[in-house]
Tab-separated table of C-alpha atoms in Angstrom:
chain	number	residue	atom	x	y	z
A	1	UNK	CA	-0.283	0.260	0.086
A	2	UNK	CA	1.556	3.335	-0.482
A	3	UNK	CA	2.205	5.543	2.260
A	4	UNK	CA	-0.017	7.983	3.619
A	5	UNK	CA	0.068	11.441	2.187
A	6	UNK	CA	0.930	13.406	4.877
A	7	UNK	CA	3.360	12.845	7.866
A	8	UNK	CA	5.324	14.656	10.331
A	9	UNK	CA	7.837	12.366	9.858
A	10	UNK	CA	8.717	13.054	6.290
A	11	UNK	CA	12.898	13.639	5.620
A	12	UNK	CA	13.159	15.642	2.876
A	13	UNK	CA	15.834	13.184	0.911
A	14	UNK	CA	13.201	10.126	1.522
A	15	UNK	CA	10.174	11.536	0.328
A	16	UNK	CA	11.304	10.785	-3.151
A	17	UNK	CA	11.755	7.328	-2.472
A	18	UNK	CA	8.102	7.115	-1.188
A	19	UNK	CA	5.091	6.432	-3.245
A	20	UNK	CA	2.573	8.208	-2.008
A	21	UNK	CA	-1.675	8.444	-2.426
A	22	UNK	CA	-1.020	11.953	-3.375
A	23	UNK	CA	-1.274	14.175	-7.284
A	24	UNK	CA	0.959	17.133	-7.865
A	25	UNK	CA	-0.410	20.117	-9.384
A	26	UNK	CA	0.136	23.774	-9.582
A	27	UNK	CA	-1.289	27.164	-9.590
A	28	UNK	CA	0.342	29.884	-11.737
A	29	UNK	CA	0.330	33.308	-13.708
A	30	UNK	CA	0.807	32.146	-16.776
A	31	UNK	CA	-1.394	33.339	-20.069
A	32	UNK	CA	-4.121	31.390	-21.102
A	33	UNK	CA	-4.379	32.816	-24.030
A	34	UNK	CA	-1.052	30.717	-25.147
A	35	UNK	CA	0.606	34.484	-25.310
A	36	UNK	CA	3.287	35.516	-23.455
A	37	UNK	CA	1.697	38.557	-20.570
A	38	UNK	CA	2.268	35.793	-17.541
A	39	UNK	CA	2.014	38.306	-15.134
A	40	UNK	CA	-0.963	39.318	-13.073
A	41	UNK	CA	-1.393	42.599	-13.024
A	42	UNK	CA	-2.023	44.102	-9.553
A	43	UNK	CA	-3.800	47.557	-9.522
A	44	UNK	CA	-3.703	50.009	-6.363
A	45	UNK	CA	-6.037	49.265	-3.646
A	46	UNK	CA	-6.671	45.814	-5.387
A	47	UNK	CA	-6.703	42.189	-4.014
A	48	UNK	CA	-5.661	39.650	-5.990
A	49	UNK	CA	-6.158	36.098	-5.262
A	50	UNK	CA	-3.324	33.557	-6.216
A	51	UNK	CA	-4.621	30.499	-5.266
A	52	UNK	CA	-7.895	29.438	-4.017
A	53	UNK	CA	-7.842	25.719	-3.540
A	54	UNK	CA	-10.306	23.052	-2.223
A	55	UNK	CA	-8.357	20.401	0.222
A	56	UNK	CA	-6.869	18.357	1.624
A	57	UNK	CA	-3.662	18.673	0.620
A	58	UNK	CA	-0.402	21.022	1.676
A	59	UNK	CA	1.113	23.614	-0.880
A	60	UNK	CA	5.147	22.541	-1.507
A	61	UNK	CA	6.833	25.626	-3.054
A	62	UNK	CA	6.257	29.328	-3.663
A	63	UNK	CA	8.108	30.749	-6.914
A	64	UNK	CA	7.420	34.359	-6.899
A	65	UNK	CA	8.822	37.593	-9.143
A	66	UNK	CA	7.133	40.923	-9.172
A	67	UNK	CA	8.220	44.550	-10.397
A	68	UNK	CA	6.875	48.092	-9.760
A	69	UNK	CA	7.917	50.997	-11.932
A	70	UNK	CA	7.049	54.448	-11.509
A	71	UNK	CA	7.229	56.311	-14.672
A	72	UNK	CA	9.501	59.888	-14.747
A	73	UNK	CA	8.707	60.125	-18.019
A	74	UNK	CA	7.051	59.664	-21.495
A	75	UNK	CA	8.758	56.332	-23.469
A	76	UNK	CA	9.371	56.422	-27.221
A	77	UNK	CA	6.797	53.683	-28.086
A	78	UNK	CA	2.799	53.406	-27.461
A	79	UNK	CA	2.478	51.853	-23.960
A	80	UNK	CA	-0.780	50.219	-25.220
A	81	UNK	CA	1.605	48.247	-26.923
A	82	UNK	CA	4.081	47.131	-24.180
A	83	UNK	CA	4.867	43.137	-24.459
A	84	UNK	CA	6.027	43.975	-20.657
A	85	UNK	CA	5.492	46.265	-17.919
A	86	UNK	CA	9.343	46.781	-16.765
A	87	UNK	CA	11.231	48.490	-20.135
A	88	UNK	CA	14.943	47.648	-18.875
A	89	UNK	CA	16.546	49.513	-20.997
A	90	UNK	CA	18.783	52.470	-19.326
A	91	UNK	CA	17.268	55.476	-19.082
A	92	UNK	CA	20.646	57.338	-20.840
A	93	UNK	CA	19.075	56.278	-23.614
A	94	UNK	CA	16.536	58.318	-24.160
A	95	UNK	CA	14.090	55.595	-24.804
A	96	UNK	CA	12.095	55.535	-21.452
A	97	UNK	CA	12.513	57.015	-18.244
A	98	UNK	CA	11.568	54.987	-15.754
A	99	UNK	CA	12.741	53.526	-12.319
A	100	UNK	CA	11.603	50.777	-9.544
A	101	UNK	CA	9.117	51.977	-6.783
A	102	UNK	CA	11.317	51.795	-3.832
A	103	UNK	CA	8.686	51.150	-1.591
A	104	UNK	CA	6.572	48.358	-3.081
A	105	UNK	CA	8.147	45.473	-1.220
A	106	UNK	CA	6.589	46.735	1.999
A	107	UNK	CA	3.355	48.416	0.237
A	108	UNK	CA	2.540	45.054	-1.042
A	109	UNK	CA	0.798	42.356	1.875
A	110	UNK	CA	0.907	39.017	1.122
A	111	UNK	CA	-1.938	36.531	2.940
A	112	UNK	CA	-2.632	33.419	3.216
A	113	UNK	CA	-5.960	31.572	4.947
A	114	UNK	CA	-6.201	27.741	5.621
A	115	UNK	CA	-9.283	26.013	6.261
A	116	UNK	CA	-12.330	28.966	5.563
A	117	UNK	CA	-10.926	30.950	8.578
A	118	UNK	CA	-12.140	34.801	8.368
A	119	UNK	CA	-8.836	35.528	9.930
A	120	UNK	CA	-5.263	35.215	7.782
A	121	UNK	CA	-2.780	32.912	9.612
A	122	UNK	CA	0.267	35.142	7.169
A	123	UNK	CA	0.189	38.388	7.220
A	124	UNK	CA	3.636	40.344	6.228
A	125	UNK	CA	4.872	42.929	3.400
A	126	UNK	CA	5.478	40.722	0.541
A	127	UNK	CA	9.165	41.659	0.175
A	128	UNK	CA	9.669	40.302	3.948
A	129	UNK	CA	7.674	37.653	4.111
A	130	UNK	CA	10.415	36.000	1.446
A	131	UNK	CA	13.638	38.203	3.544
A	132	UNK	CA	13.763	41.407	1.653
A	133	UNK	CA	14.473	43.817	4.939
A	134	UNK	CA	13.653	47.293	4.519
A	135	UNK	CA	12.406	46.640	0.751
A	136	UNK	CA	16.315	46.272	-0.609
A	137	UNK	CA	16.596	42.686	-1.709
A	138	UNK	CA	19.973	41.183	-1.720
A	139	UNK	CA	20.421	37.293	-3.275
A	140	UNK	CA	21.220	34.859	-0.133
A	141	UNK	CA	20.729	31.256	0.586
A	142	UNK	CA	18.564	29.132	3.253
A	143	UNK	CA	16.938	25.582	3.301
A	144	UNK	CA	13.277	27.331	3.390
A	145	UNK	CA	13.728	30.783	1.317
A	146	UNK	CA	16.239	31.866	-1.283
A	147	UNK	CA	16.154	35.306	-2.917
A	148	UNK	CA	18.123	35.759	-6.072
A	149	UNK	CA	18.896	39.233	-7.237
A	150	UNK	CA	20.813	40.356	-10.790
A	151	UNK	CA	24.040	42.070	-10.352
A	152	UNK	CA	22.868	45.561	-11.023
A	153	UNK	CA	19.864	45.025	-8.637
A	154	UNK	CA	21.743	43.956	-5.549
A	155	UNK	CA	20.552	45.948	-2.265
A	156	UNK	CA	18.812	48.741	-4.238
A	157	UNK	CA	15.563	49.800	-3.323
A	158	UNK	CA	12.518	47.538	-4.493
A	159	UNK	CA	14.759	46.025	-6.916
A	160	UNK	CA	13.222	42.887	-9.137
A	161	UNK	CA	14.263	40.017	-7.512
A	162	UNK	CA	12.949	35.892	-7.475
A	163	UNK	CA	11.873	34.445	-4.591
A	164	UNK	CA	11.528	30.858	-3.126
A	165	UNK	CA	9.948	29.437	-0.388
A	166	UNK	CA	9.834	25.636	0.402
A	167	UNK	CA	7.644	25.615	3.731
A	168	UNK	CA	5.223	22.681	3.468
A	169	UNK	CA	1.669	24.256	3.882
A	170	UNK	CA	-0.806	21.799	4.672
A	171	UNK	CA	-4.967	22.853	4.486
A	172	UNK	CA	-7.515	20.497	5.257
A	173	UNK	CA	-10.397	21.963	3.592
A	174	UNK	CA	-9.306	25.038	2.336
A	175	UNK	CA	-5.899	27.448	1.249
A	176	UNK	CA	-6.482	30.652	-0.134
A	177	UNK	CA	-3.488	32.993	-0.825
A	178	UNK	CA	-4.012	36.540	-1.815
A	179	UNK	CA	-1.555	39.917	-2.654
A	180	UNK	CA	-3.202	42.960	-1.526
A	181	UNK	CA	-1.501	46.573	-2.642
A	182	UNK	CA	-1.788	48.838	-0.883
A	183	UNK	CA	1.217	51.215	-2.818
A	184	UNK	CA	-0.130	53.501	-5.332
A	185	UNK	CA	1.411	52.075	-8.400
A	186	UNK	CA	0.111	49.052	-10.469
A	187	UNK	CA	2.472	45.876	-9.864
A	188	UNK	CA	3.114	43.088	-11.707
A	189	UNK	CA	2.860	39.350	-10.293
A	190	UNK	CA	4.710	36.062	-11.837
A	191	UNK	CA	4.276	32.866	-9.639
A	192	UNK	CA	4.243	29.687	-9.343
A	193	UNK	CA	1.817	27.957	-6.344
A	194	UNK	CA	2.868	24.179	-6.151
A	195	UNK	CA	1.047	21.592	-4.174
A	196	UNK	CA	-0.254	18.157	-3.424
A	197	UNK	CA	-3.527	17.099	-2.925
A	198	UNK	CA	-4.779	13.782	-0.866
A	199	UNK	CA	-6.959	11.205	-0.806
A	200	UNK	CA	-7.762	11.366	2.798
A	201	UNK	CA	-7.803	14.137	5.523
A	202	UNK	CA	-4.887	15.336	7.279
A	203	UNK	CA	-3.774	13.469	10.813
A	204	UNK	CA	-5.322	15.031	13.404
A	205	UNK	CA	-1.599	15.958	14.849
A	206	UNK	CA	-1.117	18.573	11.745
A	207	UNK	CA	-0.061	21.836	12.020
A	208	UNK	CA	-1.020	24.914	10.037
A	209	UNK	CA	1.961	27.383	8.885
A	210	UNK	CA	1.855	30.941	10.158
A	211	UNK	CA	3.593	33.864	9.362
A	212	UNK	CA	3.721	37.821	10.837
A	213	UNK	CA	5.798	40.747	10.282
A	214	UNK	CA	6.182	43.326	13.245
A	215	UNK	CA	8.289	46.734	13.888
A	216	UNK	CA	9.091	48.917	16.347
A	217	UNK	CA	9.985	52.113	15.228
A	218	UNK	CA	11.822	53.091	16.766
A	219	UNK	CA	12.112	50.543	19.819
A	220	UNK	CA	11.839	51.990	23.233
A	221	UNK	CA	15.768	52.131	24.745
A	222	UNK	CA	15.858	54.113	28.066
A	223	UNK	CA	19.267	55.035	27.170
A	224	UNK	CA	20.010	55.158	23.115
A	225	UNK	CA	22.415	57.294	23.324
A	226	UNK	CA	24.721	55.310	25.912
A	227	UNK	CA	27.451	53.206	24.236
A	228	UNK	CA	26.830	49.701	23.556
A	229	UNK	CA	28.670	47.609	26.163
A	230	UNK	CA	29.871	50.834	27.803
A	231	UNK	CA	30.077	50.583	31.757
A	232	UNK	CA	26.806	52.794	32.334
A	233	UNK	CA	24.245	50.436	29.987
A	234	UNK	CA	25.351	47.904	32.970
A	235	UNK	CA	22.307	46.795	34.638
A	236	UNK	CA	19.767	44.140	34.830
A	237	UNK	CA	17.447	43.077	33.238
A	238	UNK	CA	15.309	40.038	35.336
A	239	UNK	CA	12.067	40.070	33.820
A	240	UNK	CA	12.330	40.666	30.028
A	241	UNK	CA	8.990	43.044	30.078
A	242	UNK	CA	10.303	45.742	27.617
A	243	UNK	CA	12.104	43.380	25.450
A	244	UNK	CA	10.985	43.194	21.328
A	245	UNK	CA	8.498	40.901	20.883
A	246	UNK	CA	8.892	38.891	17.702
A	247	UNK	CA	5.943	36.248	18.101
A	248	UNK	CA	3.470	35.662	21.271
A	249	UNK	CA	0.486	33.059	20.333
A	250	UNK	CA	-1.729	30.546	22.169
A	251	UNK	CA	-2.303	27.070	21.088
A	252	UNK	CA	-0.079	24.408	20.231
A	253	UNK	CA	2.852	24.319	17.819
A	254	UNK	CA	6.452	24.574	16.532
A	255	UNK	CA	8.381	28.316	16.199
A	256	UNK	CA	10.317	27.944	13.626
A	257	UNK	CA	12.588	31.083	13.403
A	258	UNK	CA	12.674	34.640	11.977
A	259	UNK	CA	13.916	37.188	9.483
A	260	UNK	CA	15.118	40.251	11.311
A	261	UNK	CA	15.915	44.134	9.733
A	262	UNK	CA	17.479	46.414	11.700
A	263	UNK	CA	18.785	49.960	11.145
A	264	UNK	CA	20.987	50.767	13.841
A	265	UNK	CA	21.390	54.552	14.454
A	266	UNK	CA	24.682	54.882	17.109
A	267	UNK	CA	27.373	53.815	14.807
A	268	UNK	CA	28.120	51.129	17.170
A	269	UNK	CA	26.791	47.908	17.385
A	270	UNK	CA	23.197	46.975	17.376
A	271	UNK	CA	23.559	43.843	19.333
A	272	UNK	CA	24.116	42.345	22.944
A	273	UNK	CA	20.504	42.013	23.583
A	274	UNK	CA	19.475	38.615	24.614
A	275	UNK	CA	16.390	36.245	23.399
A	276	UNK	CA	14.490	35.158	26.085
A	277	UNK	CA	11.272	32.636	25.044
A	278	UNK	CA	8.374	31.750	27.897
A	279	UNK	CA	6.450	28.200	27.215
A	280	UNK	CA	3.958	26.898	28.638
A	281	UNK	CA	4.570	26.635	32.101
A	282	UNK	CA	6.173	29.907	32.345
A	283	UNK	CA	3.138	31.798	32.239
A	284	UNK	CA	1.259	32.456	35.528
A	285	UNK	CA	-2.866	31.968	35.837
A	286	UNK	CA	-2.882	35.895	35.039
A	287	UNK	CA	-0.700	35.688	31.576
A	288	UNK	CA	2.044	37.012	33.226
A	289	UNK	CA	5.363	35.516	32.905
A	290	UNK	CA	7.438	33.856	35.680
A	291	UNK	CA	11.361	34.451	36.092
A	292	UNK	CA	13.507	32.946	33.933
A	293	UNK	CA	12.003	31.533	30.945
A	294	UNK	CA	12.510	28.215	29.522
A	295	UNK	CA	15.115	29.561	27.530
A	296	UNK	CA	17.790	32.762	27.670
A	297	UNK	CA	20.462	33.696	25.361
A	298	UNK	CA	23.089	35.318	25.845
A	299	UNK	CA	23.404	38.134	22.827
A	300	UNK	CA	21.541	38.891	19.379
A	301	UNK	CA	24.425	37.650	17.871
A	302	UNK	CA	24.451	34.368	19.627
A	303	UNK	CA	20.617	33.317	18.822
A	304	UNK	CA	21.053	33.805	15.047
A	305	UNK	CA	24.010	31.620	15.569
A	306	UNK	CA	26.483	33.895	14.880
A	307	UNK	CA	29.743	35.265	17.428
A	308	UNK	CA	31.981	38.127	17.823
A	309	UNK	CA	29.466	40.146	15.991
A	310	UNK	CA	27.833	38.883	12.269
A	311	UNK	CA	29.291	37.167	10.174
A	312	UNK	CA	28.844	37.126	5.867
A	313	UNK	CA	27.106	33.861	5.815
A	314	UNK	CA	24.050	32.191	3.860
A	315	UNK	CA	24.283	28.938	5.869
A	316	UNK	CA	20.884	26.554	5.103
A	317	UNK	CA	19.659	27.700	8.886
A	318	UNK	CA	21.674	31.023	9.864
A	319	UNK	CA	22.887	33.414	8.135
A	320	UNK	CA	23.278	37.403	6.737
A	321	UNK	CA	21.399	38.810	3.730
A	322	UNK	CA	22.842	42.446	4.134
A	323	UNK	CA	25.513	42.397	6.300
A	324	UNK	CA	26.276	46.551	7.757
A	325	UNK	CA	29.427	46.677	6.654
A	326	UNK	CA	28.454	46.362	2.932
A	327	UNK	CA	24.931	48.776	3.583
A	328	UNK	CA	26.082	51.364	6.707
A	329	UNK	CA	23.156	51.047	9.356
A	330	UNK	CA	21.570	48.143	7.948
A	331	UNK	CA	21.435	44.517	8.830
A	332	UNK	CA	19.671	42.017	7.388
A	333	UNK	CA	19.662	38.145	9.046
A	334	UNK	CA	17.782	34.502	9.665
A	335	UNK	CA	17.604	31.881	12.406
A	336	UNK	CA	15.491	29.115	11.376
A	337	UNK	CA	14.569	26.369	13.910
A	338	UNK	CA	14.006	23.764	10.867
A	339	UNK	CA	16.180	20.885	13.246
A	340	UNK	CA	15.536	22.110	16.424
A	341	UNK	CA	11.970	23.298	16.512
A	342	UNK	CA	11.073	25.013	19.948
A	343	UNK	CA	8.007	23.757	20.749
A	344	UNK	CA	4.614	24.370	22.931
A	345	UNK	CA	1.833	22.990	23.816
A	346	UNK	CA	-0.357	26.510	25.437
A	347	UNK	CA	1.574	29.182	24.906
A	348	UNK	CA	4.952	30.406	23.915
A	349	UNK	CA	6.212	34.244	23.872
A	350	UNK	CA	9.598	34.913	22.052
A	351	UNK	CA	11.273	38.061	22.218
A	352	UNK	CA	14.464	40.070	22.200
A	353	UNK	CA	16.341	42.612	24.276
A	354	UNK	CA	17.197	45.769	21.669
A	355	UNK	CA	20.104	46.169	23.253
A	356	UNK	CA	21.301	44.847	26.951
A	357	UNK	CA	18.769	45.763	29.262
A	358	UNK	CA	17.021	47.982	26.148
A	359	UNK	CA	18.915	50.934	26.208
A	360	UNK	CA	18.941	51.060	22.234
A	361	UNK	CA	15.917	52.557	20.225
A	362	UNK	CA	16.789	51.160	17.152
A	363	UNK	CA	14.460	50.488	14.165
A	364	UNK	CA	14.124	46.718	14.323
A	365	UNK	CA	11.408	45.027	12.373
A	366	UNK	CA	10.342	41.008	11.967
A	367	UNK	CA	8.774	38.101	10.234
A	368	UNK	CA	8.716	35.265	12.451
A	369	UNK	CA	7.475	31.779	11.360
A	370	UNK	CA	5.882	28.997	13.241
A	371	UNK	CA	2.731	26.182	12.875
A	372	UNK	CA	0.549	25.842	15.331
A	373	UNK	CA	-2.948	24.275	15.687
A	374	UNK	CA	-6.286	26.114	14.320
A	375	UNK	CA	-7.664	28.846	15.114
A	376	UNK	CA	-5.163	31.212	14.122
A	377	UNK	CA	-4.603	34.503	16.680
A	378	UNK	CA	-6.237	37.799	15.556
A	379	UNK	CA	-3.455	39.680	14.787
A	380	UNK	CA	-3.058	43.008	12.566
A	381	UNK	CA	-0.443	44.773	10.614
A	382	UNK	CA	0.779	48.232	10.728
A	383	UNK	CA	-0.945	50.700	7.760
A	384	UNK	CA	1.115	51.128	4.845
A	385	UNK	CA	2.510	54.845	6.011
A	386	UNK	CA	4.058	53.134	8.889
A	387	UNK	CA	5.612	50.254	7.150
A	388	UNK	CA	7.512	52.487	4.843
A	389	UNK	CA	11.363	51.553	4.591
A	390	UNK	CA	14.142	53.776	6.052
A	391	UNK	CA	15.670	54.395	3.016
A	392	UNK	CA	19.066	56.555	2.925
A	393	UNK	CA	18.418	59.125	0.550
A	394	UNK	CA	21.219	60.095	-2.311
A	395	UNK	CA	20.648	62.924	-4.582
A	396	UNK	CA	16.669	62.430	-6.555
A	397	UNK	CA	14.454	64.496	-8.761
A	398	UNK	CA	13.171	65.956	-5.080
A	399	UNK	CA	16.583	67.910	-5.289
A	400	UNK	CA	15.958	69.608	-8.332
A	401	UNK	CA	14.840	72.947	-8.272
A	402	UNK	CA	11.319	74.596	-9.416
A	403	UNK	CA	11.793	75.786	-13.118
A	404	UNK	CA	9.866	79.178	-13.871
A	405	UNK	CA	8.932	78.480	-17.116
A	406	UNK	CA	7.661	81.888	-17.849
A	407	UNK	CA	11.427	83.508	-17.417
A	408	UNK	CA	12.424	80.648	-20.655
A	409	UNK	CA	11.884	81.890	-24.076
A	410	UNK	CA	9.696	80.714	-26.193
A	411	UNK	CA	11.570	77.716	-28.032
A	412	UNK	CA	12.206	76.449	-24.203
A	413	UNK	CA	8.604	76.776	-23.507
A	414	UNK	CA	7.346	74.909	-26.075
A	415	UNK	CA	9.974	71.811	-25.222
A	416	UNK	CA	8.082	71.325	-21.914
A	417	UNK	CA	4.606	71.798	-23.657
A	418	UNK	CA	5.815	69.168	-25.922
A	419	UNK	CA	6.968	67.062	-23.021
A	420	UNK	CA	3.482	67.444	-21.017
A	421	UNK	CA	1.878	66.096	-23.854
A	422	UNK	CA	3.654	63.476	-24.424
A	423	UNK	CA	3.320	62.596	-20.877
A	424	UNK	CA	-0.221	63.123	-20.620
A	425	UNK	CA	-0.293	61.007	-23.914
A	426	UNK	CA	1.949	58.144	-22.579
A	427	UNK	CA	0.337	58.321	-18.763
A	428	UNK	CA	-3.375	57.574	-20.220
A	429	UNK	CA	-1.789	54.740	-22.603
A	430	UNK	CA	0.128	53.131	-19.635
A	431	UNK	CA	-2.885	53.567	-17.759
A	432	UNK	CA	-5.465	51.486	-20.150
A	433	UNK	CA	-2.618	48.878	-20.403
A	434	UNK	CA	-3.008	48.135	-17.142
A	435	UNK	CA	-6.424	48.431	-16.717
A	436	UNK	CA	-6.839	45.341	-19.580
A	437	UNK	CA	-4.207	43.462	-17.680
A	438	UNK	CA	-5.695	43.410	-14.406
A	439	UNK	CA	-9.356	42.747	-15.685
A	440	UNK	CA	-7.347	39.619	-17.579
A	441	UNK	CA	-5.820	38.507	-14.333
A	442	UNK	CA	-8.701	38.851	-12.360
A	443	UNK	CA	-10.773	36.122	-15.325
A	444	UNK	CA	-7.086	34.234	-15.359
A	445	UNK	CA	-7.252	33.997	-11.285
A	446	UNK	CA	-11.442	32.274	-11.769
A	447	UNK	CA	-9.949	30.198	-14.266
A	448	UNK	CA	-7.179	29.075	-12.613
A	449	UNK	CA	-9.759	27.798	-9.712
A	450	UNK	CA	-11.731	25.983	-11.941
A	451	UNK	CA	-8.649	24.035	-13.634
A	452	UNK	CA	-7.845	23.305	-10.251
A	453	UNK	CA	-10.786	21.782	-9.089
A	454	UNK	CA	-10.945	19.913	-12.134
A	455	UNK	CA	-7.634	18.002	-10.702
A	456	UNK	CA	-9.091	17.287	-7.996
A	457	UNK	CA	-12.205	15.830	-8.901
A	458	UNK	CA	-9.988	13.877	-10.972
A	459	UNK	CA	-7.599	12.837	-9.010
A	460	UNK	CA	-10.173	11.771	-6.030
A	461	UNK	CA	-12.440	9.938	-9.122
A	462	UNK	CA	-8.920	7.876	-10.068
A	463	UNK	CA	-8.082	7.253	-6.000
A	464	UNK	CA	-11.495	5.532	-5.864
A	465	UNK	CA	-10.655	3.080	-8.435
A	466	UNK	CA	-6.888	2.696	-7.236
């Protein structure tokens, strides 16, 4: 007999050598007309459903590629005839004038819902979910996540990148994945969502995937202008009440790690904050925490499995995505507890000091990943304006002086009038093109649902006959 469909005891390599009562399938952004407009267009204020699947099953892989451009001037083509939304000619050639939206990785949210729950189990900015901290993509490889970036887009705000996630995401009745564009510009979303269908319900001990993004900007530090590791910071912290909270949830499950983004302000060192994790019996009857917690660490770099600061490494379970030596003041890093999950049966609170005894007031954000029982906890996310990345601003269009056209001669005034007319026409063409693509994307999403239902019906019908 084939092995049961879904087993918590699976190992990565062994899965390929076992027959299972399962059927592989995929939902993707492919162009159903047979042409090459292989992306969803998501307009400002719009939520796009990328997948709406009936179970039982498990998502096995996510591949996302996306782009969002801001037009600074009219292009020398009919925008309605564009084969792609991202013209990649160098602006100096005069063919186009557009740049990447530096904020869209924070403005676009990814949400995931399991088994018809009203509240999502995953809520995070799209970039941060995949390890893009501060809207600045950088290539890295870990066991659950990878990001690949072209050299000319590396460590540039809003730069295009390819994302992969290999964490299994089981669902019994239904899985729905959405992206919500809370920004000001349309953006393009290419995607694969690979999954398996099962012939029987999931085991009762199945846990469901969760992810949550948080930010303290800044953390509430009591001595932000004190030097890290100085004599003046040596005060005791014997309750952890003011620590930064990475995760707090109730239920039974496994915490599997986080990605952290730190904007550090004092040109010293962002670390030295101990990790403290309270589990189950560490909580008193009134919900307060006892001392000490079940897991108490020795410093931020130590929790992320580095030492003597942070190294420029990409290991399967720990590593640096952006090192502060390469982007001053910015450090992005990860720790994944896949080999050593932090297990809880009732409740967990994962925290870290921001500087020893919480004296630093840096800008911290984290995406926490965990599995737990349903129902999911209810959690909110900051509004878009409070999610925007802290960007190091260089010279830009904002620094240009305002031109008093009335002081120009007639020929130069005509040049401005010509530019304005071309920009009006180009903007209208581009808007028309985006709106057409957005309508087709919504239709494609519905068709994807129909195709996924057809695959499921055929699989279950065949499974009964086997």
